[in-house]
Amino acid sequence: MADRLPNLLAIQGMTRAQVDSLLDRAARLEAGAESPRSLQGKVVANLFFEDSTRTRSSFEIAAKRLGAEVLNWTTRGSSVSKGETLLDTVRNIDAMGPHAIVMRHSSSGAAALAARHARAVMINAGDGTHEHPSQALLDAFTLKLHLGSLEGKRILIVGDILHSRVARSNLRCLQLLGAKVALCGPPTLVPPEFAADGAELSFDLDRALEGADAVMMLRVQLERQTDALFPTAREYARRWGLTQARADQLPPGVKVLHPGPMNRNVEIATQVADGPRSLIMEQVRHGVAVRMAVLEACA
Ligand code: NCD
């Protein structure tokens, strides 16, 4: 088992040793050498206040592989429609005695707040624009399989950085593992404060792609845009999309990631997403083992 964790709320605050330990454990679990039933007889409650395809299913499959039973709660059909608060929902589910709560919410800090009011282990499955730690762990796992050590590697993250919890968690996780992180996108979507965290910032994708060891494309988060932060989808694709023409300029070993869901032909061309450079389905596959390691460590 990986080193024990009280919960998983953010990559920020984690140590390199904790991340390494989770990734090593995920590798052993994925190799299938053992099939631990460490959550046998326990319940994992998925509390998703926001929609999800990959993260929720992945946590569910991970929990079941460890022998847990899974409660899948969503806002639809719940008392949220009657005005019940986040904390009341969490306290009530927690009172039923689940071992762990996996929570996604549109407010930054929601999982940390919930953790202070629940006995269950709390796992953040994405809180607003703050963090998405299990996504960063599975991205690091996938990158390490292809690049070996991430020490000194330059990883380029492109797109809607401003609204992206994936970018924030990845920046922290990749830096913890020794990588150099470059962020690129429209000036309105690349917050200057990330320079203080040691990220290289740029607005010109063609230049930013030079010297990248891997490229992570992000979804344009239309649901979190309150102002017109970029012109049109077509213009976005032309300036910041990973088109086939751009991908053709990259050295053969440079792989492409995307956390999903994709806006095909906006931030990433369909041929690139489904082409030989794409690690997108691999990311999804590794997510199960990584989440098993997380659930086990928080047991
Ligand atoms: C991301 C999320 O919800 O934060 N998706 C995911 O979990 N794989 C990214 C996104 O919504 O763009």
PDB file of C-alpha atoms and ligand atoms in Angstrom:
ATOM      1  CA  MET A   1       0.000   0.000   0.000  1.00  0.00           C
ATOM      2  CA  ALA A   2       1.076   3.599  -0.591  1.00  0.00           C
ATOM      3  CA  ASP A   3       1.924   5.796   2.405  1.00  0.00           C
ATOM      4  CA  ARG A   4      -1.235   6.522   4.360  1.00  0.00           C
ATOM      5  CA  LEU A   5      -3.053   9.804   3.757  1.00  0.00           C
ATOM      6  CA  PRO A   6      -5.790  11.319   5.934  1.00  0.00           C
ATOM      7  CA  ASN A   7      -7.649  12.418   2.773  1.00  0.00           C
ATOM      8  CA  LEU A   8      -6.920  13.789  -0.704  1.00  0.00           C
ATOM      9  CA  LEU A   9      -7.984  17.418  -1.000  1.00  0.00           C
ATOM     10  CA  ALA A  10      -5.258  18.980  -3.137  1.00  0.00           C
ATOM     11  CA  ILE A  11      -1.817  18.359  -4.559  1.00  0.00           C
ATOM     12  CA  GLN A  12      -0.715  21.576  -2.866  1.00  0.00           C
ATOM     13  CA  GLY A  13       0.677  20.568   0.488  1.00  0.00           C
ATOM     14  CA  MET A  14       1.590  17.036  -0.588  1.00  0.00           C
ATOM     15  CA  THR A  15       5.191  15.898  -0.514  1.00  0.00           C
ATOM     16  CA  ARG A  16       7.143  14.380  -3.362  1.00  0.00           C
ATOM     17  CA  ALA A  17       7.393  11.177  -1.346  1.00  0.00           C
ATOM     18  CA  GLN A  18       3.604  10.947  -0.994  1.00  0.00           C
ATOM     19  CA  VAL A  19       3.090  11.436  -4.738  1.00  0.00           C
ATOM     20  CA  ASP A  20       5.840   8.937  -5.623  1.00  0.00           C
ATOM     21  CA  SER A  21       4.366   6.425  -3.241  1.00  0.00           C
ATOM     22  CA  LEU A  22       0.880   6.696  -4.806  1.00  0.00           C
ATOM     23  CA  LEU A  23       2.280   6.414  -8.338  1.00  0.00           C
ATOM     24  CA  ASP A  24       4.435   3.397  -7.440  1.00  0.00           C
ATOM     25  CA  ARG A  25       1.479   1.694  -5.835  1.00  0.00           C
ATOM     26  CA  ALA A  26      -0.723   2.428  -8.882  1.00  0.00           C
ATOM     27  CA  ALA A  27       1.919   0.823 -11.107  1.00  0.00           C
ATOM     28  CA  ARG A  28       1.902  -2.340  -8.994  1.00  0.00           C
ATOM     29  CA  LEU A  29      -1.894  -2.433  -8.953  1.00  0.00           C
ATOM     30  CA  GLU A  30      -2.065  -1.972 -12.701  1.00  0.00           C
ATOM     31  CA  ALA A  31       0.461  -4.727 -13.259  1.00  0.00           C
ATOM     32  CA  GLY A  32      -2.117  -6.933 -11.555  1.00  0.00           C
ATOM     33  CA  ALA A  33       0.381  -8.656  -9.284  1.00  0.00           C
ATOM     34  CA  GLU A  34      -2.125  -8.481  -6.432  1.00  0.00           C
ATOM     35  CA  SER A  35      -5.817  -7.757  -6.143  1.00  0.00           C
ATOM     36  CA  PRO A  36      -6.243  -6.378  -2.653  1.00  0.00           C
ATOM     37  CA  ARG A  37      -9.710  -6.282  -1.132  1.00  0.00           C
ATOM     38  CA  SER A  38      -8.746  -3.558   1.292  1.00  0.00           C
ATOM     39  CA  LEU A  39     -12.161  -1.849   1.130  1.00  0.00           C
ATOM     40  CA  GLN A  40     -14.189  -5.046   1.596  1.00  0.00           C
ATOM     41  CA  GLY A  41     -17.334  -4.315   3.604  1.00  0.00           C
ATOM     42  CA  LYS A  42     -16.880  -0.549   3.287  1.00  0.00           C
ATOM     43  CA  VAL A  43     -18.968   1.979   1.399  1.00  0.00           C
ATOM     44  CA  VAL A  44     -17.562   4.695  -0.819  1.00  0.00           C
ATOM     45  CA  ALA A  45     -20.053   7.524  -1.451  1.00  0.00           C
ATOM     46  CA  ASN A  46     -19.680   9.422  -4.716  1.00  0.00           C
ATOM     47  CA  LEU A  47     -21.124  12.889  -4.103  1.00  0.00           C
ATOM     48  CA  PHE A  48     -21.171  14.659  -7.440  1.00  0.00           C
ATOM     49  CA  PHE A  49     -22.722  18.113  -7.379  1.00  0.00           C
ATOM     50  CA  GLU A  50     -21.351  18.629 -10.917  1.00  0.00           C
ATOM     51  CA  ASP A  51     -21.553  16.374 -13.958  1.00  0.00           C
ATOM     52  CA  SER A  52     -18.850  13.854 -14.672  1.00  0.00           C
ATOM     53  CA  THR A  53     -18.248  10.919 -16.980  1.00  0.00           C
ATOM     54  CA  ARG A  54     -14.690   9.744 -16.342  1.00  0.00           C
ATOM     55  CA  THR A  55     -13.972  10.741 -12.775  1.00  0.00           C
ATOM     56  CA  ARG A  56     -17.105   9.300 -11.231  1.00  0.00           C
ATOM     57  CA  SER A  57     -17.012   6.026 -13.172  1.00  0.00           C
ATOM     58  CA  SER A  58     -13.313   5.677 -12.520  1.00  0.00           C
ATOM     59  CA  PHE A  59     -13.676   6.122  -8.753  1.00  0.00           C
ATOM     60  CA  GLU A  60     -16.613   3.692  -8.814  1.00  0.00           C
ATOM     61  CA  ILE A  61     -14.676   0.987 -10.649  1.00  0.00           C
ATOM     62  CA  ALA A  62     -11.604   1.587  -8.465  1.00  0.00           C
ATOM     63  CA  ALA A  63     -13.660   1.267  -5.280  1.00  0.00           C
ATOM     64  CA  LYS A  64     -15.376  -1.905  -6.519  1.00  0.00           C
ATOM     65  CA  ARG A  65     -12.049  -3.479  -7.466  1.00  0.00           C
ATOM     66  CA  LEU A  66     -11.003  -2.961  -3.856  1.00  0.00           C
ATOM     67  CA  GLY A  67     -14.152  -4.706  -2.663  1.00  0.00           C
ATOM     68  CA  ALA A  68     -16.142  -1.628  -1.602  1.00  0.00           C
ATOM     69  CA  GLU A  69     -19.788  -0.946  -2.233  1.00  0.00           C
ATOM     70  CA  VAL A  70     -20.488   2.354  -3.968  1.00  0.00           C
ATOM     71  CA  LEU A  71     -23.249   4.871  -3.412  1.00  0.00           C
ATOM     72  CA  ASN A  72     -23.699   7.127  -6.424  1.00  0.00           C
ATOM     73  CA  TRP A  73     -25.365  10.324  -5.303  1.00  0.00           C
ATOM     74  CA  THR A  74     -26.074  13.124  -7.771  1.00  0.00           C
ATOM     75  CA  THR A  75     -27.897  16.423  -7.315  1.00  0.00           C
ATOM     76  CA  ARG A  76     -30.655  15.279  -9.642  1.00  0.00           C
ATOM     77  CA  GLY A  77     -33.421  13.786  -7.537  1.00  0.00           C
ATOM     78  CA  SER A  78     -31.797  14.982  -4.290  1.00  0.00           C
ATOM     79  CA  SER A  79     -32.938  17.545  -1.736  1.00  0.00           C
ATOM     80  CA  VAL A  80     -30.558  20.100  -3.253  1.00  0.00           C
ATOM     81  CA  SER A  81     -33.589  21.093  -5.340  1.00  0.00           C
ATOM     82  CA  LYS A  82     -35.368  21.858  -2.033  1.00  0.00           C
ATOM     83  CA  GLY A  83     -32.600  24.205  -0.977  1.00  0.00           C
ATOM     84  CA  GLU A  84     -30.570  21.851   1.214  1.00  0.00           C
ATOM     85  CA  THR A  85     -27.095  23.250   1.786  1.00  0.00           C
ATOM     86  CA  LEU A  86     -23.855  21.548   0.845  1.00  0.00           C
ATOM     87  CA  LEU A  87     -22.960  20.971   4.488  1.00  0.00           C
ATOM     88  CA  ASP A  88     -26.354  19.510   5.346  1.00  0.00           C
ATOM     89  CA  THR A  89     -26.069  17.102   2.421  1.00  0.00           C
ATOM     90  CA  VAL A  90     -22.551  16.090   3.459  1.00  0.00           C
ATOM     91  CA  ARG A  91     -23.477  15.692   7.148  1.00  0.00           C
ATOM     92  CA  ASN A  92     -26.455  13.501   6.271  1.00  0.00           C
ATOM     93  CA  ILE A  93     -24.568  11.216   3.931  1.00  0.00           C
ATOM     94  CA  ASP A  94     -21.722  11.085   6.449  1.00  0.00           C
ATOM     95  CA  ALA A  95     -24.146  10.073   9.221  1.00  0.00           C
ATOM     96  CA  MET A  96     -24.900   6.900   7.229  1.00  0.00           C
ATOM     97  CA  GLY A  97     -21.314   5.863   7.840  1.00  0.00           C
ATOM     98  CA  PRO A  98     -19.530   5.649   4.483  1.00  0.00           C
ATOM     99  CA  HIS A  99     -15.821   5.024   4.738  1.00  0.00           C
ATOM    100  CA  ALA A 100     -14.999   7.642   2.116  1.00  0.00           C
ATOM    101  CA  ILE A 101     -16.748  10.476   0.321  1.00  0.00           C
ATOM    102  CA  VAL A 102     -15.564  11.337  -3.190  1.00  0.00           C
ATOM    103  CA  MET A 103     -16.837  14.824  -3.858  1.00  0.00           C
ATOM    104  CA  ARG A 104     -17.107  17.104  -6.875  1.00  0.00           C
ATOM    105  CA  HIS A 105     -18.531  20.597  -6.497  1.00  0.00           C
ATOM    106  CA  SER A 106     -18.565  23.837  -8.475  1.00  0.00           C
ATOM    107  CA  SER A 107     -17.229  25.855  -5.510  1.00  0.00           C
ATOM    108  CA  SER A 108     -13.497  26.059  -4.881  1.00  0.00           C
ATOM    109  CA  GLY A 109     -12.775  24.800  -1.377  1.00  0.00           C
ATOM    110  CA  ALA A 110     -15.969  22.712  -1.116  1.00  0.00           C
ATOM    111  CA  ALA A 111     -14.179  19.433  -0.388  1.00  0.00           C
ATOM    112  CA  ALA A 112     -11.937  21.016   2.247  1.00  0.00           C
ATOM    113  CA  LEU A 113     -14.972  22.540   3.940  1.00  0.00           C
ATOM    114  CA  ALA A 114     -16.835  19.230   3.824  1.00  0.00           C
ATOM    115  CA  ALA A 115     -13.806  17.426   5.269  1.00  0.00           C
ATOM    116  CA  ARG A 116     -14.053  19.536   8.420  1.00  0.00           C
ATOM    117  CA  HIS A 117     -17.620  18.350   8.975  1.00  0.00           C
ATOM    118  CA  ALA A 118     -17.406  14.668   8.085  1.00  0.00           C
ATOM    119  CA  ARG A 119     -15.936  11.614   9.747  1.00  0.00           C
ATOM    120  CA  ALA A 120     -15.494   9.922   6.390  1.00  0.00           C
ATOM    121  CA  VAL A 121     -12.254  10.244   4.470  1.00  0.00           C
ATOM    122  CA  MET A 122     -12.723  13.070   1.934  1.00  0.00           C
ATOM    123  CA  ILE A 123     -11.447  12.833  -1.626  1.00  0.00           C
ATOM    124  CA  ASN A 124     -11.667  15.890  -3.839  1.00  0.00           C
ATOM    125  CA  ALA A 125     -12.862  14.930  -7.323  1.00  0.00           C
ATOM    126  CA  GLY A 126     -12.726  18.543  -8.520  1.00  0.00           C
ATOM    127  CA  ASP A 127     -13.699  21.728  -6.649  1.00  0.00           C
ATOM    128  CA  GLY A 128     -14.552  24.727  -8.801  1.00  0.00           C
ATOM    129  CA  THR A 129     -11.441  26.155 -10.387  1.00  0.00           C
ATOM    130  CA  HIS A 130      -9.233  25.073  -7.479  1.00  0.00           C
ATOM    131  CA  GLU A 131      -7.872  21.508  -7.750  1.00  0.00           C
ATOM    132  CA  HIS A 132      -8.498  18.062  -9.210  1.00  0.00           C
ATOM    133  CA  PRO A 133      -5.760  16.045  -7.516  1.00  0.00           C
ATOM    134  CA  SER A 134      -6.577  12.554  -8.789  1.00  0.00           C
ATOM    135  CA  GLN A 135      -6.524  13.863 -12.366  1.00  0.00           C
ATOM    136  CA  ALA A 136      -3.037  15.316 -11.871  1.00  0.00           C
ATOM    137  CA  LEU A 137      -1.857  12.028 -10.373  1.00  0.00           C
ATOM    138  CA  LEU A 138      -3.138  10.007 -13.319  1.00  0.00           C
ATOM    139  CA  ASP A 139      -1.641  12.513 -15.747  1.00  0.00           C
ATOM    140  CA  ALA A 140       1.736  12.234 -14.005  1.00  0.00           C
ATOM    141  CA  PHE A 141       1.434   8.443 -14.036  1.00  0.00           C
ATOM    142  CA  THR A 142       0.732   8.468 -17.793  1.00  0.00           C
ATOM    143  CA  LEU A 143       3.548  10.918 -18.531  1.00  0.00           C
ATOM    144  CA  LYS A 144       6.056   8.903 -16.491  1.00  0.00           C
ATOM    145  CA  LEU A 145       5.244   5.757 -18.445  1.00  0.00           C
ATOM    146  CA  HIS A 146       6.228   7.553 -21.647  1.00  0.00           C
ATOM    147  CA  LEU A 147       8.971   9.919 -20.515  1.00  0.00           C
ATOM    148  CA  GLY A 148      10.488   8.008 -17.610  1.00  0.00           C
ATOM    149  CA  SER A 149      11.548  10.456 -14.920  1.00  0.00           C
ATOM    150  CA  LEU A 150       9.900  13.860 -15.288  1.00  0.00           C
ATOM    151  CA  GLU A 151      12.986  15.573 -13.848  1.00  0.00           C
ATOM    152  CA  GLY A 152      13.855  18.520 -16.150  1.00  0.00           C
ATOM    153  CA  LYS A 153      11.159  17.621 -18.710  1.00  0.00           C
ATOM    154  CA  ARG A 154       9.192  20.536 -20.147  1.00  0.00           C
ATOM    155  CA  ILE A 155       5.456  19.923 -20.080  1.00  0.00           C
ATOM    156  CA  LEU A 156       3.272  22.392 -21.947  1.00  0.00           C
ATOM    157  CA  ILE A 157      -0.315  22.940 -20.758  1.00  0.00           C
ATOM    158  CA  VAL A 158      -2.467  24.811 -23.256  1.00  0.00           C
ATOM    159  CA  GLY A 159      -5.823  26.531 -23.128  1.00  0.00           C
ATOM    160  CA  ASP A 160      -8.260  27.762 -20.524  1.00  0.00           C
ATOM    161  CA  ILE A 161      -5.839  27.869 -17.602  1.00  0.00           C
ATOM    162  CA  LEU A 162      -7.906  30.455 -15.733  1.00  0.00           C
ATOM    163  CA  HIS A 163     -10.853  28.111 -15.134  1.00  0.00           C
ATOM    164  CA  SER A 164      -8.900  24.881 -14.930  1.00  0.00           C
ATOM    165  CA  ARG A 165      -8.548  22.927 -11.703  1.00  0.00           C
ATOM    166  CA  VAL A 166      -6.718  20.340 -13.824  1.00  0.00           C
ATOM    167  CA  ALA A 167      -4.066  22.924 -14.739  1.00  0.00           C
ATOM    168  CA  ARG A 168      -3.617  24.002 -11.114  1.00  0.00           C
ATOM    169  CA  SER A 169      -3.224  20.455  -9.814  1.00  0.00           C
ATOM    170  CA  ASN A 170      -0.964  19.509 -12.700  1.00  0.00           C
ATOM    171  CA  LEU A 171       1.261  22.546 -12.245  1.00  0.00           C
ATOM    172  CA  ARG A 172       1.861  21.560  -8.617  1.00  0.00           C
ATOM    173  CA  CYS A 173       2.203  17.846  -9.247  1.00  0.00           C
ATOM    174  CA  LEU A 174       4.518  18.128 -12.243  1.00  0.00           C
ATOM    175  CA  GLN A 175       6.739  20.654 -10.470  1.00  0.00           C
ATOM    176  CA  LEU A 176       6.879  18.375  -7.432  1.00  0.00           C
ATOM    177  CA  LEU A 177       8.171  15.637  -9.751  1.00  0.00           C
ATOM    178  CA  GLY A 178      10.875  17.952 -11.114  1.00  0.00           C
ATOM    179  CA  ALA A 179       9.268  18.971 -14.415  1.00  0.00           C
ATOM    180  CA  LYS A 180       9.281  22.459 -15.891  1.00  0.00           C
ATOM    181  CA  VAL A 181       5.726  23.567 -16.616  1.00  0.00           C
ATOM    182  CA  ALA A 182       4.853  25.972 -19.415  1.00  0.00           C
ATOM    183  CA  LEU A 183       1.358  27.455 -19.705  1.00  0.00           C
ATOM    184  CA  CYS A 184       0.001  28.850 -22.947  1.00  0.00           C
ATOM    185  CA  GLY A 185      -3.345  30.273 -24.036  1.00  0.00           C
ATOM    186  CA  PRO A 186      -5.183  33.503 -24.760  1.00  0.00           C
ATOM    187  CA  PRO A 187      -3.908  36.343 -22.529  1.00  0.00           C
ATOM    188  CA  THR A 188      -7.377  36.549 -20.940  1.00  0.00           C
ATOM    189  CA  LEU A 189      -7.168  32.885 -19.872  1.00  0.00           C
ATOM    190  CA  VAL A 190      -3.562  32.684 -18.607  1.00  0.00           C
ATOM    191  CA  PRO A 191      -3.435  34.296 -15.144  1.00  0.00           C
ATOM    192  CA  PRO A 192      -0.141  36.196 -14.659  1.00  0.00           C
ATOM    193  CA  GLU A 193       0.151  35.043 -11.022  1.00  0.00           C
ATOM    194  CA  PHE A 194       1.253  31.595 -12.191  1.00  0.00           C
ATOM    195  CA  ALA A 195       4.617  33.141 -13.108  1.00  0.00           C
ATOM    196  CA  ALA A 196       5.243  33.518  -9.372  1.00  0.00           C
ATOM    197  CA  ASP A 197       4.752  29.742  -9.041  1.00  0.00           C
ATOM    198  CA  GLY A 198       7.616  29.184 -11.464  1.00  0.00           C
ATOM    199  CA  ALA A 199       5.528  28.469 -14.569  1.00  0.00           C
ATOM    200  CA  GLU A 200       6.648  29.804 -17.944  1.00  0.00           C
ATOM    201  CA  LEU A 201       3.765  31.793 -19.460  1.00  0.00           C
ATOM    202  CA  SER A 202       3.169  32.518 -23.132  1.00  0.00           C
ATOM    203  CA  PHE A 203       0.417  33.382 -25.554  1.00  0.00           C
ATOM    204  CA  ASP A 204       1.928  32.122 -28.809  1.00  0.00           C
ATOM    205  CA  LEU A 205       1.251  28.406 -29.222  1.00  0.00           C
ATOM    206  CA  ASP A 206       3.624  27.780 -32.128  1.00  0.00           C
ATOM    207  CA  ARG A 207       6.520  29.142 -30.117  1.00  0.00           C
ATOM    208  CA  ALA A 208       5.472  27.412 -26.912  1.00  0.00           C
ATOM    209  CA  LEU A 209       5.356  24.031 -28.665  1.00  0.00           C
ATOM    210  CA  GLU A 210       9.067  24.252 -29.482  1.00  0.00           C
ATOM    211  CA  GLY A 211      11.001  22.148 -27.000  1.00  0.00           C
ATOM    212  CA  ALA A 212       7.958  20.632 -25.290  1.00  0.00           C
ATOM    213  CA  ASP A 213       8.384  17.021 -24.149  1.00  0.00           C
ATOM    214  CA  ALA A 214       4.609  16.546 -23.900  1.00  0.00           C
ATOM    215  CA  VAL A 215       1.547  18.698 -24.514  1.00  0.00           C
ATOM    216  CA  MET A 216      -1.603  18.748 -22.420  1.00  0.00           C
ATOM    217  CA  MET A 217      -4.598  20.397 -24.060  1.00  0.00           C
ATOM    218  CA  LEU A 218      -7.411  21.728 -21.862  1.00  0.00           C
ATOM    219  CA  ARG A 219     -11.085  22.084 -22.544  1.00  0.00           C
ATOM    220  CA  VAL A 220     -12.441  25.589 -23.048  1.00  0.00           C
ATOM    221  CA  GLN A 221     -14.789  25.703 -20.057  1.00  0.00           C
ATOM    222  CA  LEU A 222     -17.744  27.477 -21.569  1.00  0.00           C
ATOM    223  CA  GLU A 223     -19.849  26.840 -18.438  1.00  0.00           C
ATOM    224  CA  ARG A 224     -17.411  28.827 -16.285  1.00  0.00           C
ATOM    225  CA  GLN A 225     -17.010  31.769 -18.685  1.00  0.00           C
ATOM    226  CA  THR A 226     -18.859  34.782 -17.428  1.00  0.00           C
ATOM    227  CA  ASP A 227     -17.437  37.291 -19.903  1.00  0.00           C
ATOM    228  CA  ALA A 228     -16.412  37.010 -23.514  1.00  0.00           C
ATOM    229  CA  LEU A 229     -12.819  35.928 -22.867  1.00  0.00           C
ATOM    230  CA  PHE A 230     -11.989  34.820 -26.391  1.00  0.00           C
ATOM    231  CA  PRO A 231     -13.409  35.695 -29.819  1.00  0.00           C
ATOM    232  CA  THR A 232     -15.042  32.658 -31.457  1.00  0.00           C
ATOM    233  CA  ALA A 233     -14.460  28.911 -31.375  1.00  0.00           C
ATOM    234  CA  ARG A 234     -13.023  29.116 -34.884  1.00  0.00           C
ATOM    235  CA  GLU A 235     -10.592  31.854 -33.959  1.00  0.00           C
ATOM    236  CA  TYR A 236      -9.658  29.964 -30.775  1.00  0.00           C
ATOM    237  CA  ALA A 237      -8.920  26.804 -32.788  1.00  0.00           C
ATOM    238  CA  ARG A 238      -6.774  28.776 -35.217  1.00  0.00           C
ATOM    239  CA  ARG A 239      -4.629  30.404 -32.540  1.00  0.00           C
ATOM    240  CA  TRP A 240      -4.616  27.981 -29.615  1.00  0.00           C
ATOM    241  CA  GLY A 241      -5.950  24.715 -30.973  1.00  0.00           C
ATOM    242  CA  LEU A 242      -3.722  21.694 -31.506  1.00  0.00           C
ATOM    243  CA  THR A 243      -4.419  21.285 -35.205  1.00  0.00           C
ATOM    244  CA  GLN A 244      -3.040  18.460 -37.309  1.00  0.00           C
ATOM    245  CA  ALA A 245      -0.660  20.947 -38.964  1.00  0.00           C
ATOM    246  CA  ARG A 246       0.755  21.940 -35.559  1.00  0.00           C
ATOM    247  CA  ALA A 247       1.009  18.333 -34.415  1.00  0.00           C
ATOM    248  CA  ASP A 248       2.913  17.498 -37.628  1.00  0.00           C
ATOM    249  CA  GLN A 249       5.632  19.956 -36.577  1.00  0.00           C
ATOM    250  CA  LEU A 250       6.302  18.096 -33.314  1.00  0.00           C
ATOM    251  CA  PRO A 251       9.071  15.526 -32.965  1.00  0.00           C
ATOM    252  CA  PRO A 252       7.634  11.975 -33.112  1.00  0.00           C
ATOM    253  CA  GLY A 253       8.001  11.209 -29.390  1.00  0.00           C
ATOM    254  CA  VAL A 254       5.972  14.191 -28.210  1.00  0.00           C
ATOM    255  CA  LYS A 255       2.689  12.875 -26.848  1.00  0.00           C
ATOM    256  CA  VAL A 256      -0.601  14.679 -26.376  1.00  0.00           C
ATOM    257  CA  LEU A 257      -2.898  14.539 -23.356  1.00  0.00           C
ATOM    258  CA  HIS A 258      -6.378  15.894 -22.615  1.00  0.00           C
ATOM    259  CA  PRO A 259      -8.358  15.308 -19.412  1.00  0.00           C
ATOM    260  CA  GLY A 260     -11.672  15.185 -21.279  1.00  0.00           C
ATOM    261  CA  PRO A 261     -14.363  16.059 -22.089  1.00  0.00           C
ATOM    262  CA  MET A 262     -13.032  17.387 -25.384  1.00  0.00           C
ATOM    263  CA  ASN A 263     -14.406  20.132 -27.575  1.00  0.00           C
ATOM    264  CA  ARG A 264     -13.316  18.394 -30.749  1.00  0.00           C
ATOM    265  CA  ASN A 265     -11.869  20.730 -33.362  1.00  0.00           C
ATOM    266  CA  VAL A 266     -11.782  23.619 -30.897  1.00  0.00           C
ATOM    267  CA  GLU A 267      -8.839  22.971 -28.555  1.00  0.00           C
ATOM    268  CA  ILE A 268      -7.818  19.729 -30.291  1.00  0.00           C
ATOM    269  CA  ALA A 269      -8.344  18.464 -33.826  1.00  0.00           C
ATOM    270  CA  THR A 270     -10.112  15.146 -34.109  1.00  0.00           C
ATOM    271  CA  GLN A 271      -7.193  13.629 -36.063  1.00  0.00           C
ATOM    272  CA  VAL A 272      -4.822  14.529 -33.244  1.00  0.00           C
ATOM    273  CA  ALA A 273      -7.142  13.344 -30.472  1.00  0.00           C
ATOM    274  CA  ASP A 274      -7.567   9.975 -32.179  1.00  0.00           C
ATOM    275  CA  GLY A 275      -4.084   9.806 -33.688  1.00  0.00           C
ATOM    276  CA  PRO A 276      -0.848   8.058 -32.719  1.00  0.00           C
ATOM    277  CA  ARG A 277       0.393  10.842 -30.421  1.00  0.00           C
ATOM    278  CA  SER A 278      -2.721  10.770 -28.292  1.00  0.00           C
ATOM    279  CA  LEU A 279      -2.527   9.356 -24.763  1.00  0.00           C
ATOM    280  CA  ILE A 280      -6.106  10.325 -24.008  1.00  0.00           C
ATOM    281  CA  MET A 281      -7.549   6.810 -23.661  1.00  0.00           C
ATOM    282  CA  GLU A 282      -4.437   5.729 -21.770  1.00  0.00           C
ATOM    283  CA  GLN A 283      -5.035   8.506 -19.252  1.00  0.00           C
ATOM    284  CA  VAL A 284      -8.527   7.141 -18.679  1.00  0.00           C
ATOM    285  CA  ARG A 285      -7.232   3.598 -18.302  1.00  0.00           C
ATOM    286  CA  HIS A 286      -4.531   4.525 -15.788  1.00  0.00           C
ATOM    287  CA  GLY A 287      -7.068   6.571 -13.825  1.00  0.00           C
ATOM    288  CA  VAL A 288      -8.550   3.406 -12.336  1.00  0.00           C
ATOM    289  CA  ALA A 289      -5.277   2.132 -10.861  1.00  0.00           C
ATOM    290  CA  VAL A 290      -4.328   5.592  -9.630  1.00  0.00           C
ATOM    291  CA  ARG A 291      -7.688   5.971  -7.884  1.00  0.00           C
ATOM    292  CA  MET A 292      -7.355   2.506  -6.377  1.00  0.00           C
ATOM    293  CA  ALA A 293      -4.027   3.622  -4.908  1.00  0.00           C
ATOM    294  CA  VAL A 294      -5.679   6.805  -3.586  1.00  0.00           C
ATOM    295  CA  LEU A 295      -8.635   4.977  -2.007  1.00  0.00           C
ATOM    296  CA  GLU A 296      -6.314   2.418  -0.456  1.00  0.00           C
ATOM    297  CA  ALA A 297      -3.954   5.063   0.949  1.00  0.00           C
ATOM    298  CA  CYS A 298      -6.884   6.912   2.494  1.00  0.00           C
ATOM    299  CA  ALA A 299      -8.281   3.697   4.007  1.00  0.00           C
TER     300      ALA A 299
HETATM  301  C1  NCD B   1     -12.081  17.865 -15.969  1.00  0.00           C
HETATM  302  C2  NCD B   1     -12.856  18.422 -14.814  1.00  0.00           C
HETATM  303  O1  NCD B   1     -14.042  18.178 -14.648  1.00  0.00           O
HETATM  304  O2  NCD B   1     -12.211  19.123 -14.068  1.00  0.00           O
HETATM  305  N1  NCD B   1     -12.526  16.657 -16.440  1.00  0.00           N
HETATM  306  C3  NCD B   1     -12.151  15.512 -15.798  1.00  0.00           C
HETATM  307  O3  NCD B   1     -12.350  15.351 -14.625  1.00  0.00           O
HETATM  308  N2  NCD B   1     -11.527  14.576 -16.523  1.00  0.00           N
HETATM  309  C4  NCD B   1     -11.754  18.850 -16.999  1.00  0.00           C
HETATM  310  C5  NCD B   1     -12.852  19.630 -17.628  1.00  0.00           C
HETATM  311  O4  NCD B   1     -13.991  19.653 -17.192  1.00  0.00           O
HETATM  312  O5  NCD B   1     -12.526  20.283 -18.616  1.00  0.00           O
END
